[in-house]
CSV table of C-alpha atoms in Angstrom, one decimal:
chain,number,residue,atom,x,y,z
A,1,UNK,CA,0.0,0.0,0.0
A,2,UNK,CA,2.8,2.4,0.9
A,3,UNK,CA,6.6,2.3,1.4
A,4,UNK,CA,6.2,4.5,4.5
A,5,UNK,CA,2.8,5.2,6.1
A,6,UNK,CA,2.3,8.0,8.7
A,7,UNK,CA,-1.3,7.7,9.8
A,8,UNK,CA,-2.8,10.1,12.3
A,9,UNK,CA,0.6,10.7,14.1
A,10,UNK,CA,2.4,14.0,14.7
A,11,UNK,CA,6.0,15.0,15.2
A,12,UNK,CA,7.5,12.2,13.1
A,13,UNK,CA,10.8,12.6,11.2
A,14,UNK,CA,11.1,10.5,8.0
A,15,UNK,CA,14.7,11.0,6.8
A,16,UNK,CA,17.3,9.3,4.5
A,17,UNK,CA,15.2,6.3,3.4
A,18,UNK,CA,15.5,4.6,0.1
A,19,UNK,CA,12.2,3.5,-1.4
A,20,UNK,CA,11.7,1.8,-4.7
A,21,UNK,CA,8.8,0.4,-6.8
A,22,UNK,CA,5.9,1.2,-4.5
A,23,UNK,CA,2.5,2.7,-5.6
A,24,UNK,CA,2.7,5.2,-2.8
A,25,UNK,CA,6.3,5.8,-1.7
A,26,UNK,CA,5.4,7.9,1.3
A,27,UNK,CA,1.9,8.6,2.5
A,28,UNK,CA,0.8,11.0,5.2
A,29,UNK,CA,-2.9,10.6,6.0
A,30,UNK,CA,-5.7,10.7,8.6
A,31,UNK,CA,-4.6,13.8,10.3
A,32,UNK,CA,-0.8,13.4,10.2
A,33,UNK,CA,0.7,16.7,11.3
A,34,UNK,CA,4.1,18.3,12.1
A,35,UNK,CA,5.8,15.5,10.2
A,36,UNK,CA,9.1,16.3,8.4
A,37,UNK,CA,9.8,14.2,5.3
A,38,UNK,CA,13.3,15.1,4.0
A,39,UNK,CA,16.3,13.8,2.2
A,40,UNK,CA,14.7,10.5,1.1
A,41,UNK,CA,15.2,8.8,-2.3
A,42,UNK,CA,12.1,7.5,-4.1
A,43,UNK,CA,12.7,5.6,-7.3
A,44,UNK,CA,9.9,4.4,-9.5
A,45,UNK,CA,7.2,5.2,-7.0
A,46,UNK,CA,3.6,6.4,-7.8
A,47,UNK,CA,1.4,4.9,-10.4
A,48,UNK,CA,-1.9,5.7,-12.2
A,49,UNK,CA,-3.8,8.0,-9.8
A,50,UNK,CA,-1.2,8.0,-7.0
A,51,UNK,CA,1.9,10.1,-6.5
A,52,UNK,CA,5.3,9.2,-5.2
A,53,UNK,CA,4.5,11.2,-2.0
A,54,UNK,CA,0.8,11.7,-1.0
A,55,UNK,CA,-0.6,14.0,1.7
A,56,UNK,CA,-4.3,13.2,2.5
A,57,UNK,CA,-6.3,15.0,5.2
A,58,UNK,CA,-3.1,16.1,6.9
A,59,UNK,CA,-1.7,19.6,7.9
A,60,UNK,CA,1.4,21.5,8.9
A,61,UNK,CA,3.9,19.0,7.4
A,62,UNK,CA,7.2,19.7,5.7
A,63,UNK,CA,8.3,17.7,2.6
A,64,UNK,CA,11.7,19.0,1.5
A,65,UNK,CA,14.8,17.9,-0.4
A,66,UNK,CA,13.6,14.5,-1.5
A,67,UNK,CA,15.0,12.8,-4.6
A,68,UNK,CA,12.1,11.5,-6.8
A,69,UNK,CA,12.8,9.9,-10.1
A,70,UNK,CA,12.5,6.7,-12.1
A,71,UNK,CA,15.1,3.9,-11.8
A,72,UNK,CA,17.2,3.4,-14.9
A,73,UNK,CA,15.5,1.0,-17.3
A,74,UNK,CA,12.2,1.1,-15.5
A,75,UNK,CA,9.4,-0.3,-17.7
A,76,UNK,CA,6.4,-0.5,-15.3
A,77,UNK,CA,6.3,2.7,-13.3
A,78,UNK,CA,5.7,6.0,-15.1
A,79,UNK,CA,8.5,8.5,-15.1
A,80,UNK,CA,5.9,11.3,-14.8
A,81,UNK,CA,4.1,9.9,-11.7
A,82,UNK,CA,7.4,9.2,-10.0
A,83,UNK,CA,8.0,12.9,-9.5
A,84,UNK,CA,4.5,13.8,-8.2
A,85,UNK,CA,3.5,15.0,-4.8
A,86,UNK,CA,-0.3,15.1,-4.3
A,87,UNK,CA,-2.4,16.7,-1.6
A,88,UNK,CA,-6.1,15.9,-1.1
A,89,UNK,CA,-9.0,16.2,1.2
A,90,UNK,CA,-8.5,18.7,4.1
A,91,UNK,CA,-4.8,19.0,3.6
A,92,UNK,CA,-3.4,22.5,4.2
A,93,UNK,CA,-0.4,24.4,5.4
A,94,UNK,CA,2.0,21.9,4.1
A,95,UNK,CA,5.5,23.2,3.1
A,96,UNK,CA,6.7,21.4,-0.1
A,97,UNK,CA,10.0,22.5,-1.5
A,98,UNK,CA,13.0,21.3,-3.5
A,99,UNK,CA,11.7,17.8,-4.4
A,100,UNK,CA,12.3,16.0,-7.7
A,101,UNK,CA,15.0,14.5,-9.9
A,102,UNK,CA,18.6,15.3,-9.2
A,103,UNK,CA,21.2,15.6,-11.9
């Protein structure tokens, strides 16, 4: 379902993880708040209607400096979806900066 799932918790640090080939690489949902997601590497995550990082009904989180890309030679996961961060529901006041592919 998710490589890392933060559900209804607050004050969590998700840092320096390597996640590959998961429909939802990192998911914050059901009221997750004050969570910091930084310096993670997500390769070939996100598919169809899901993003590599998803924030659902969660507020006041920080998502910064994550590498998000497709693994070399990937044939199943979309390169486009692997760089997507989605917010839905009542999500608000989330700081999202400097995420995406690195050269």
